[in-house]
Coordinates of N, CA and C and ligand atoms in Angstrom, one line a residue:
M8 N -136.1 14.3 -86.1 CA -136.5 13.0 -85.8 C -135.4 12.2 -85.1
K9 N -135.7 11.5 -84.0 CA -134.7 10.6 -83.4 C -135.3 9.2 -83.2
L10 N -135.0 8.3 -84.1 CA -135.7 7.1 -84.1 C -134.7 5.8 -84.0
I11 N -135.2 4.8 -83.5 CA -134.5 3.5 -83.7 C -135.3 2.7 -84.7
L12 N -134.6 2.2 -85.7 CA -135.3 1.3 -86.7 C -134.9 -0.2 -86.3
L13 N -135.9 -0.9 -85.9 CA -135.7 -2.3 -85.5 C -136.3 -3.2 -86.4
G14 N -135.6 -4.4 -86.7 CA -136.2 -5.3 -87.7 C -135.1 -6.3 -88.1
A15 N -135.5 -7.4 -88.6 CA -134.6 -8.5 -89.0 C -133.8 -8.0 -90.1
P16 N -132.6 -8.6 -90.4 CA -131.9 -8.2 -91.6 C -132.8 -8.3 -92.8
G17 N -132.8 -7.4 -93.7 CA -133.6 -7.5 -94.8 C -135.0 -7.0 -94.7
A18 N -135.3 -6.5 -93.5 CA -136.7 -6.0 -93.2 C -136.9 -4.6 -94.0
G19 N -135.8 -3.9 -94.3 CA -136.0 -2.7 -95.1 C -135.6 -1.5 -94.2
K20 N -134.8 -1.7 -93.1 CA -134.4 -0.6 -92.2 C -133.7 0.5 -93.0
G21 N -132.7 0.0 -93.8 CA -131.8 1.0 -94.5 C -132.6 1.7 -95.5
T22 N -133.5 1.1 -96.3 CA -134.3 1.8 -97.3 C -135.2 2.8 -96.6
V23 N -135.8 2.5 -95.5 CA -136.7 3.4 -94.8 C -135.9 4.5 -94.3
A24 N -134.7 4.2 -93.7 CA -133.9 5.3 -93.2 C -133.5 6.3 -94.2
K25 N -133.1 5.8 -95.4 CA -132.7 6.8 -96.5 C -133.9 7.6 -96.9
L26 N -135.1 7.1 -96.9 CA -136.3 7.9 -97.3 C -136.6 8.9 -96.2
L27 N -136.4 8.5 -94.9 CA -136.7 9.5 -93.8 C -135.7 10.6 -93.8
T28 N -134.5 10.4 -94.2 CA -133.5 11.5 -94.2 C -133.9 12.6 -95.1
K29 N -134.7 12.3 -96.1 CA -135.2 13.3 -97.1 C -136.3 14.2 -96.5
L30 N -136.9 13.7 -95.5 CA -138.0 14.4 -94.9 C -137.6 15.6 -94.0
D31 N -136.5 15.4 -93.2 CA -136.2 16.5 -92.3 C -134.7 16.7 -92.0
G32 N -133.9 16.1 -92.8 CA -132.4 16.3 -92.7 C -131.8 15.4 -91.5
S33 N -132.6 14.5 -91.0 CA -132.0 13.6 -90.0 C -130.9 12.8 -90.7
V34 N -129.9 12.3 -89.9 CA -128.8 11.5 -90.5 C -129.1 10.0 -90.3
Q35 N -128.8 9.2 -91.2 CA -128.9 7.7 -91.0 C -127.6 7.2 -90.4
I36 N -127.7 6.5 -89.3 CA -126.5 5.9 -88.7 C -126.6 4.4 -88.7
S37 N -125.9 3.8 -89.6 CA -125.9 2.4 -89.8 C -124.6 1.7 -89.3
T38 N -124.7 1.0 -88.1 CA -123.5 0.4 -87.6 C -122.9 -0.6 -88.6
G39 N -123.8 -1.3 -89.4 CA -123.3 -2.2 -90.4 C -122.5 -1.5 -91.4
D40 N -122.9 -0.3 -91.9 CA -122.1 0.5 -92.8 C -120.8 1.0 -92.3
I41 N -120.8 1.4 -91.0 CA -119.6 1.9 -90.4 C -118.6 0.8 -90.3
L42 N -119.1 -0.5 -89.9 CA -118.2 -1.6 -89.7 C -117.6 -2.0 -91.1
R43 N -118.5 -2.0 -92.1 CA -118.0 -2.5 -93.5 C -117.0 -1.4 -94.0
G44 N -117.2 -0.2 -93.7 CA -116.1 0.9 -94.0 C -114.9 0.6 -93.3
A45 N -114.9 0.2 -92.1 CA -113.7 -0.1 -91.3 C -113.0 -1.3 -91.8
V46 N -113.8 -2.3 -92.3 CA -113.2 -3.6 -92.8 C -112.5 -3.2 -94.2
A47 N -113.2 -2.4 -95.0 CA -112.6 -2.0 -96.3 C -111.3 -1.2 -96.1
A48 N -111.3 -0.4 -95.0 CA -110.1 0.5 -94.8 C -109.0 -0.3 -94.1
G49 N -109.3 -1.5 -93.6 CA -108.3 -2.3 -92.9 C -107.9 -1.7 -91.6
T50 N -108.8 -1.0 -90.9 CA -108.5 -0.4 -89.6 C -108.5 -1.5 -88.5
D51 N -108.0 -1.1 -87.3 CA -108.1 -2.1 -86.2 C -109.5 -2.6 -85.9
L52 N -110.5 -1.6 -85.9 CA -111.9 -2.0 -85.7 C -112.3 -3.0 -86.8
G53 N -111.9 -2.7 -88.1 CA -112.3 -3.6 -89.2 C -111.7 -5.0 -88.9
K54 N -110.4 -5.0 -88.5 CA -109.8 -6.4 -88.3 C -110.5 -7.1 -87.2
K55 N -110.9 -6.4 -86.1 CA -111.6 -7.1 -85.1 C -113.0 -7.6 -85.5
A56 N -113.6 -6.8 -86.3 CA -115.0 -7.1 -86.7 C -115.3 -8.1 -87.8
Q57 N -114.3 -8.2 -88.7 CA -114.4 -8.9 -90.0 C -115.0 -10.4 -89.8
D58 N -114.3 -11.1 -88.9 CA -114.7 -12.6 -88.9 C -116.1 -12.7 -88.3
F59 N -116.5 -11.9 -87.3 CA -117.9 -12.0 -86.8 C -118.8 -11.7 -87.9
M60 N -118.5 -10.7 -88.7 CA -119.5 -10.2 -89.8 C -119.6 -11.3 -90.8
N61 N -118.5 -11.8 -91.3 CA -118.6 -12.8 -92.4 C -119.4 -14.0 -92.0
A62 N -119.3 -14.4 -90.7 CA -120.1 -15.5 -90.2 C -121.5 -15.2 -89.9
G63 N -121.9 -13.9 -90.0 CA -123.3 -13.5 -89.6 C -123.5 -13.4 -88.1
D64 N -122.4 -13.4 -87.4 CA -122.5 -13.2 -85.9 C -122.4 -11.7 -85.6
L65 N -122.8 -11.4 -84.3 CA -122.7 -10.0 -83.9 C -121.3 -9.7 -83.4
V66 N -121.0 -8.4 -83.7 CA -119.7 -7.9 -83.2 C -119.9 -7.6 -81.7
P67 N -118.8 -7.8 -80.9 CA -119.0 -7.6 -79.5 C -119.5 -6.2 -79.1
D68 N -120.4 -6.2 -78.1 CA -121.1 -5.0 -77.6 C -120.1 -3.8 -77.4
D69 N -119.0 -4.1 -76.7 CA -118.1 -2.9 -76.4 C -117.5 -2.3 -77.6
L70 N -117.3 -3.0 -78.7 CA -116.8 -2.3 -79.9 C -117.9 -1.4 -80.4
I71 N -119.1 -1.9 -80.5 CA -120.2 -1.2 -81.0 C -120.5 0.1 -80.2
M72 N -120.4 -0.1 -78.8 CA -120.8 1.1 -78.0 C -119.7 2.1 -78.1
D73 N -118.4 1.7 -78.3 CA -117.3 2.7 -78.5 C -117.7 3.5 -79.8
I74 N -118.1 2.9 -80.8 CA -118.4 3.6 -82.1 C -119.6 4.5 -81.8
M75 N -120.6 4.0 -81.2 CA -121.8 4.8 -81.1 C -121.7 6.0 -80.1
K76 N -120.9 5.9 -79.1 CA -120.7 6.9 -78.1 C -120.1 8.1 -78.9
A77 N -119.1 7.8 -79.8 CA -118.5 8.9 -80.5 C -119.5 9.5 -81.5
R78 N -120.1 8.5 -82.2 CA -121.0 9.0 -83.4 C -122.1 9.9 -83.0
L79 N -122.8 9.5 -81.9 CA -124.0 10.2 -81.5 C -123.7 11.6 -81.0
Q80 N -122.4 11.9 -80.8 CA -122.0 13.2 -80.3 C -121.4 14.1 -81.4
E81 N -121.5 13.6 -82.6 CA -121.0 14.4 -83.7 C -122.1 15.5 -84.0
D82 N -121.6 16.6 -84.7 CA -122.5 17.7 -84.9 C -123.7 17.4 -85.7
D83 N -123.6 16.5 -86.7 CA -124.7 16.3 -87.6 C -125.9 15.6 -86.9
C84 N -125.6 15.0 -85.7 CA -126.7 14.4 -85.0 C -127.7 15.4 -84.4
K85 N -127.3 16.6 -84.3 CA -128.2 17.6 -83.7 C -129.5 17.7 -84.5
S86 N -129.4 17.5 -85.8 CA -130.6 17.6 -86.6 C -131.5 16.4 -86.6
G87 N -131.1 15.4 -85.8 CA -131.8 14.1 -85.7 C -131.1 13.0 -86.3
Y88 N -131.4 11.8 -85.9 CA -130.8 10.6 -86.5 C -131.7 9.4 -86.5
L89 N -131.4 8.5 -87.4 CA -132.2 7.2 -87.6 C -131.2 6.1 -87.4
L90 N -131.4 5.4 -86.3 CA -130.5 4.3 -85.9 C -130.9 3.0 -86.6
D91 N -130.0 2.6 -87.5 CA -130.3 1.5 -88.5 C -129.4 0.3 -88.1
G92 N -129.9 -0.7 -87.4 CA -129.1 -1.8 -87.0 C -128.4 -1.7 -85.7
F93 N -128.8 -0.7 -84.9 CA -128.3 -0.5 -83.6 C -129.5 0.1 -82.7
P94 N -129.7 -0.4 -81.5 CA -129.0 -1.5 -80.8 C -129.5 -2.8 -81.3
R95 N -128.7 -3.8 -81.0 CA -129.0 -5.2 -81.4 C -129.0 -6.3 -80.4
T96 N -128.7 -5.7 -79.2 CA -128.8 -6.6 -78.0 C -129.3 -5.8 -76.8
I97 N -129.8 -6.6 -75.8 CA -130.4 -5.9 -74.6 C -129.3 -5.0 -74.0
P98 N -128.0 -5.6 -73.8 CA -127.0 -4.7 -73.2 C -126.7 -3.4 -74.0
Q99 N -126.8 -3.5 -75.3 CA -126.6 -2.3 -76.2 C -127.8 -1.3 -75.9
A100 N -129.0 -1.9 -75.8 CA -130.1 -1.0 -75.5 C -130.1 -0.3 -74.2
E101 N -129.5 -1.1 -73.2 CA -129.4 -0.4 -71.9 C -128.3 0.6 -71.8
Q102 N -127.2 0.3 -72.6 CA -126.2 1.3 -72.6 C -126.5 2.5 -73.4
L103 N -127.4 2.3 -74.4 CA -127.8 3.5 -75.2 C -128.7 4.4 -74.4
K104 N -129.5 3.8 -73.5 CA -130.4 4.5 -72.7 C -129.6 5.4 -71.7
T105 N -128.5 4.8 -71.2 CA -127.6 5.7 -70.3 C -126.9 6.7 -71.0
L106 N -126.4 6.4 -72.3 CA -125.7 7.3 -73.0 C -126.6 8.6 -73.4
L107 N -127.9 8.2 -73.8 CA -128.8 9.3 -74.2 C -129.2 10.2 -73.0
A108 N -129.3 9.6 -71.9 CA -129.5 10.4 -70.7 C -128.3 11.3 -70.4
D109 N -127.1 10.8 -70.5 CA -125.9 11.5 -70.3 C -125.7 12.7 -71.2
I110 N -126.1 12.5 -72.5 CA -125.9 13.6 -73.4 C -127.2 14.4 -73.6
G111 N -128.2 14.1 -72.8 CA -129.4 14.9 -72.8 C -130.3 14.7 -74.1
D112 N -130.3 13.5 -74.6 CA -131.1 13.3 -75.9 C -132.3 12.4 -75.5
E113 N -133.4 12.5 -76.3 CA -134.5 11.7 -76.1 C -135.0 11.2 -77.5
L114 N -135.4 9.9 -77.5 CA -135.8 9.3 -78.8 C -137.3 9.6 -79.0
D115 N -137.7 9.8 -80.2 CA -139.2 10.0 -80.5 C -139.9 8.7 -80.4
C116 N -139.3 7.6 -81.1 CA -139.9 6.3 -80.8 C -139.0 5.2 -81.5
T117 N -139.3 4.0 -81.2 CA -138.6 2.8 -81.8 C -139.6 2.2 -82.8
V118 N -139.2 2.1 -84.0 CA -140.1 1.5 -85.1 C -139.7 0.0 -85.3
N119 N -140.6 -0.9 -85.0 CA -140.3 -2.3 -85.3 C -141.0 -2.7 -86.6
I120 N -140.1 -3.0 -87.6 CA -140.5 -3.3 -88.9 C -140.7 -4.8 -89.0
E121 N -141.9 -5.3 -89.2 CA -142.1 -6.8 -89.3 C -142.4 -7.2 -90.7
V122 N -141.5 -8.1 -91.2 CA -141.7 -8.6 -92.5 C -141.6 -10.2 -92.5
P123 N -142.5 -10.9 -93.2 CA -142.4 -12.4 -93.1 C -141.0 -13.0 -93.5
R124 N -140.7 -14.1 -92.9 CA -139.3 -14.6 -93.1 C -139.1 -15.0 -94.6
D125 N -140.1 -15.5 -95.3 CA -139.8 -15.9 -96.7 C -139.5 -14.7 -97.5
V126 N -140.2 -13.5 -97.2 CA -139.9 -12.4 -98.0 C -138.5 -11.9 -97.7
I127 N -138.1 -12.0 -96.5 CA -136.8 -11.5 -96.1 C -135.7 -12.4 -96.8
L128 N -135.9 -13.7 -96.7 CA -134.9 -14.7 -97.3 C -134.8 -14.4 -98.8
D129 N -135.9 -14.1 -99.5 CA -135.8 -13.8 -100.9 C -135.1 -12.5 -101.2
R130 N -135.4 -11.5 -100.4 CA -134.8 -10.2 -100.5 C -133.3 -10.2 -100.3
L131 N -132.9 -11.0 -99.3 CA -131.4 -11.0 -99.0 C -130.6 -11.8 -99.9
T132 N -131.1 -12.8 -100.5 CA -130.3 -13.6 -101.4 C -130.2 -12.9 -102.8
T133 N -131.1 -12.0 -103.1 CA -131.1 -11.3 -104.3 C -130.5 -9.9 -104.2
R134 N -130.2 -9.5 -103.0 CA -129.7 -8.1 -102.7 C -128.2 -8.0 -103.1
R135 N -127.9 -6.9 -103.8 CA -126.5 -6.6 -104.1 C -126.2 -5.2 -103.6
T136 N -124.9 -4.9 -103.3 CA -124.5 -3.7 -102.6 C -123.3 -3.1 -103.4
C137 N -123.4 -1.8 -103.5 CA -122.2 -1.1 -104.1 C -121.1 -1.0 -103.1
T138 N -119.9 -1.4 -103.5 CA -118.8 -1.4 -102.5 C -118.3 0.1 -102.5
G139 N -118.6 0.9 -103.4 CA -118.2 2.4 -103.4 C -119.0 3.2 -102.5
C140 N -120.3 3.2 -102.7 CA -121.2 4.2 -102.0 C -122.3 3.5 -101.1
G141 N -122.4 2.2 -101.2 CA -123.4 1.5 -100.3 C -124.8 1.4 -100.9
E142 N -124.9 1.9 -102.2 CA -126.3 1.8 -102.8 C -126.7 0.4 -102.9
I143 N -128.0 0.2 -102.6 CA -128.5 -1.2 -102.6 C -129.2 -1.5 -103.9
Y144 N -129.0 -2.6 -104.5 CA -129.7 -3.1 -105.7 C -130.4 -4.5 -105.4
N145 N -131.2 -4.9 -106.4 CA -131.8 -6.2 -106.3 C -131.7 -6.9 -107.6
T146 N -131.3 -8.2 -107.7 CA -131.1 -8.7 -109.0 C -132.5 -8.9 -109.8
K147 N -133.6 -9.0 -109.0 CA -134.9 -9.2 -109.6 C -135.6 -7.9 -109.9
S148 N -135.7 -7.0 -108.8 CA -136.6 -5.9 -108.9 C -135.9 -4.6 -109.2
N149 N -134.5 -4.5 -109.0 CA -133.9 -3.2 -109.2 C -132.4 -3.5 -109.5
P150 N -132.1 -4.1 -110.7 CA -130.7 -4.4 -111.1 C -130.0 -3.1 -111.5
P151 N -128.7 -3.0 -111.3 CA -128.0 -1.8 -111.9 C -128.1 -1.8 -113.5
K152 N -128.0 -0.6 -114.1 CA -128.2 -0.6 -115.5 C -127.1 -1.4 -116.3
T153 N -125.8 -1.3 -115.8 CA -124.8 -2.1 -116.3 C -124.5 -3.2 -115.2
E154 N -124.5 -4.5 -115.6 CA -124.4 -5.5 -114.6 C -123.1 -5.3 -113.8
G155 N -123.2 -5.4 -112.5 CA -122.0 -5.3 -111.6 C -121.4 -3.9 -111.4
K156 N -122.0 -2.9 -112.0 CA -121.5 -1.5 -111.8 C -122.6 -0.6 -111.3
C157 N -122.2 0.2 -110.3 CA -123.2 1.1 -109.6 C -123.6 2.3 -110.6
D158 N -125.0 2.5 -110.7 CA -125.5 3.6 -111.5 C -125.0 4.9 -111.0
K159 N -124.9 5.0 -109.6 CA -124.6 6.3 -109.0 C -123.1 6.7 -109.0
C160 N -122.2 5.7 -108.7 CA -120.8 6.1 -108.5 C -119.9 5.2 -109.4
G161 N -120.4 4.2 -110.1 CA -119.5 3.4 -111.0 C -118.8 2.3 -110.2
G162 N -119.0 2.3 -108.9 CA -118.3 1.3 -108.1 C -118.8 -0.1 -108.4
D163 N -118.1 -1.2 -107.9 CA -118.5 -2.6 -108.1 C -119.7 -2.9 -107.3
V164 N -120.7 -3.5 -107.8 CA -121.9 -4.0 -107.1 C -121.8 -5.5 -106.9
V165 N -121.8 -5.8 -105.6 CA -121.4 -7.3 -105.4 C -122.4 -7.8 -104.3
Q166 N -122.4 -9.2 -104.2 CA -123.1 -9.8 -103.1 C -122.3 -9.7 -101.8
R167 N -122.8 -9.2 -100.7 CA -122.0 -9.1 -99.5 C -121.6 -10.5 -99.0
D168 N -120.4 -10.6 -98.3 CA -119.9 -11.8 -97.8 C -120.9 -12.5 -96.9
D169 N -121.6 -11.6 -96.2 CA -122.6 -12.2 -95.2 C -124.0 -12.3 -95.8
E170 N -124.0 -12.4 -97.1 CA -125.3 -12.7 -97.7 C -125.3 -14.0 -98.6
T171 N -124.4 -14.9 -98.1 CA -124.5 -16.3 -98.6 C -125.7 -16.9 -97.8
E172 N -126.2 -18.1 -98.4 CA -127.3 -18.6 -97.7 C -127.1 -19.0 -96.2
A173 N -125.8 -19.5 -96.0 CA -125.5 -20.0 -94.6 C -125.4 -18.8 -93.7
A174 N -124.8 -17.8 -94.1 CA -124.6 -16.6 -93.2 C -126.0 -15.9 -93.0
I175 N -126.8 -15.9 -94.0 CA -128.1 -15.3 -93.9 C -129.0 -16.1 -92.8
S176 N -128.9 -17.4 -93.0 CA -129.7 -18.2 -92.0 C -129.2 -18.0 -90.6
N177 N -127.8 -17.9 -90.4 CA -127.3 -17.6 -89.1 C -127.8 -16.2 -88.6
R178 N -127.7 -15.2 -89.5 CA -128.1 -13.8 -89.1 C -129.6 -13.8 -88.6
L179 N -130.4 -14.6 -89.3 CA -131.9 -14.6 -88.9 C -132.0 -15.3 -87.5
D180 N -131.2 -16.3 -87.3 CA -131.3 -17.0 -86.0 C -130.7 -16.1 -84.9
V181 N -129.6 -15.4 -85.2 CA -129.0 -14.4 -84.2 C -130.1 -13.3 -83.9
Y182 N -130.8 -12.9 -85.0 CA -131.8 -11.8 -84.8 C -132.9 -12.4 -83.8
T183 N -133.3 -13.6 -84.0 CA -134.4 -14.1 -83.1 C -134.0 -14.2 -81.7
E184 N -132.7 -14.7 -81.6 CA -132.2 -14.9 -80.2 C -131.8 -13.6 -79.5
K185 N -131.1 -12.7 -80.2 CA -130.4 -11.6 -79.4 C -131.2 -10.3 -79.7
T186 N -131.8 -10.1 -80.9 CA -132.3 -8.8 -81.1 C -133.9 -8.7 -80.9
A187 N -134.5 -9.7 -81.3 CA -136.0 -9.7 -81.1 C -136.5 -9.4 -79.7
P188 N -135.7 -9.8 -78.7 CA -136.1 -9.4 -77.3 C -136.2 -7.8 -77.1
L189 N -135.6 -7.1 -78.0 CA -135.6 -5.6 -77.9 C -137.1 -5.1 -78.1
V190 N -137.9 -5.8 -78.8 CA -139.2 -5.4 -79.0 C -140.0 -5.3 -77.6
G191 N -139.7 -6.3 -76.7 CA -140.3 -6.2 -75.4 C -139.7 -5.1 -74.6
F192 N -138.4 -4.9 -74.8 CA -137.7 -3.8 -74.1 C -138.3 -2.5 -74.4
Y193 N -138.5 -2.2 -75.7 CA -139.0 -0.9 -76.1 C -140.5 -0.7 -75.8
E194 N -141.1 -1.9 -75.8 CA -142.6 -1.9 -75.4 C -142.7 -1.4 -74.0
G195 N -141.8 -1.9 -73.2 CA -141.7 -1.5 -71.8 C -141.4 0.0 -71.6
E196 N -140.6 0.5 -72.5 CA -140.3 1.9 -72.5 C -141.4 2.8 -72.9
G197 N -142.4 2.1 -73.4 CA -143.7 2.9 -73.9 C -143.6 3.6 -75.1
N198 N -142.6 3.4 -76.0 CA -142.6 4.2 -77.2 C -142.2 3.3 -78.5
L199 N -143.0 2.2 -78.6 CA -142.8 1.3 -79.7 C -143.9 1.4 -80.7
L200 N -143.5 1.5 -82.0 CA -144.5 1.5 -83.1 C -144.2 0.2 -83.9
T201 N -145.1 -0.7 -83.9 CA -144.9 -1.9 -84.7 C -145.6 -1.7 -86.0
V202 N -144.9 -2.0 -87.2 CA -145.5 -1.9 -88.5 C -145.3 -3.2 -89.2
D203 N -146.5 -3.8 -89.5 CA -146.5 -5.0 -90.4 C -146.4 -4.5 -91.8
A204 N -145.1 -4.7 -92.4 CA -145.1 -4.0 -93.7 C -144.1 -4.8 -94.7
T205 N -144.6 -4.9 -95.9 CA -143.6 -5.4 -96.9 C -143.3 -4.2 -97.9
S206 N -143.8 -3.0 -97.7 CA -143.4 -1.9 -98.5 C -142.9 -0.7 -97.7
S207 N -141.8 -0.1 -98.1 CA -141.2 0.9 -97.3 C -142.2 2.2 -97.3
D208 N -143.0 2.4 -98.2 CA -143.9 3.5 -98.2 C -144.9 3.4 -97.0
A209 N -145.4 2.1 -96.8 CA -146.3 1.9 -95.7 C -145.6 2.2 -94.4
V210 N -144.3 1.9 -94.3 CA -143.6 2.1 -93.0 C -143.5 3.6 -92.9
I211 N -143.1 4.3 -93.9 CA -142.9 5.8 -93.8 C -144.3 6.5 -93.4
N212 N -145.3 6.0 -94.0 CA -146.7 6.6 -93.6 C -147.0 6.3 -92.2
A213 N -146.8 5.2 -91.7 CA -147.0 4.9 -90.3 C -146.2 5.8 -89.3
I214 N -145.0 6.0 -89.7 CA -144.1 6.8 -88.9 C -144.6 8.3 -88.9
K215 N -144.9 8.7 -90.2 CA -145.5 10.1 -90.2 C -146.7 10.2 -89.3
G216 N -147.6 9.2 -89.4 CA -148.8 9.3 -88.6 C -148.5 9.3 -87.1
K217 N -147.6 8.5 -86.7 CA -147.2 8.4 -85.3 C -146.6 9.8 -84.7
L218 N -145.8 10.4 -85.6 CA -145.0 11.6 -85.2 C -145.8 12.8 -85.5
G219 N -146.9 12.7 -86.3 CA -147.7 13.9 -86.6 C -147.0 14.8 -87.6
I220 N -146.3 14.1 -88.6 CA -145.6 15.0 -89.6 C -146.1 14.8 -91.0
Ligands
LIG320 P1 -126.2 -4.9 -91.1 O1 -125.7 -4.3 -92.3 O2 -126.9 -4.0 -90.1 O3 -127.0 -6.2 -91.3 O4 -124.9 -5.4 -90.2 C1 -123.9 -6.3 -90.8 C2 -123.2 -7.0 -89.7 O5 -122.4 -6.0 -88.9 C3 -124.0 -7.7 -88.7 O6 -124.3 -9.0 -89.1 C4 -123.1 -7.8 -87.5 O7 -122.0 -8.7 -87.7 C5 -122.4 -6.4 -87.6 N1 -123.2 -5.4 -86.8 C6 -123.9 -4.3 -87.3 N2 -124.5 -3.6 -86.3 C7 -124.2 -4.3 -85.2 C8 -124.6 -4.1 -83.8 N3 -125.3 -3.1 -83.5 N4 -124.2 -5.0 -82.9 C9 -123.3 -6.1 -83.3 N5 -123.0 -6.3 -84.5 C10 -123.4 -5.5 -85.5

């Protein structure tokens, strides 16, 4: 499977991607996870990205494209990939199109996951993330067994710096302004699947139906 998962922050792209990896061995590629890893490791990329991320702004396109040009040519991508949080701007989508043509890859489809804004706001303010392995928790619906500690790796479970109310509100505005136009872009490409969904199972079933799997 080679898919783009499109949707506002908190729409459930990461959860859906993780479920899809179990179906056929495709890899999840989350630019947000790659950037958070770079920030934690204190690399040049991390230093350049950190302030944009904390404010809920987008990291410049050229940094993202450098990451993705390298990532999409790694060996594990041969078995398929689920792009989670990329592309996020029209220039990224255009450059991805050129990159895929250059490396001879074709996407199966772009999945646009639509979730009402009030559901998203509630999800993001209650979301907690493991700093060790990236596992996602929710203070209301799925808290870790021991408060603040990851069930899987024992790492610290925290609220992300960009999940304060101010940063979330900015991220949703940035999504509307910069990323939502990609819906029209991929509609024009003729391979968009829009799913109105508040449950990840409904999204998975719609994708299975579309791809005939
Ligand atoms: P995410 O975990 O996908 O919500 O990403 C967290 C943050 O990383 C975003 O708010 C952006 O600052 C940055 N980011 C992730 N992916 C991209 C991208 N494709 N383009 C620009 N910035 C990105």
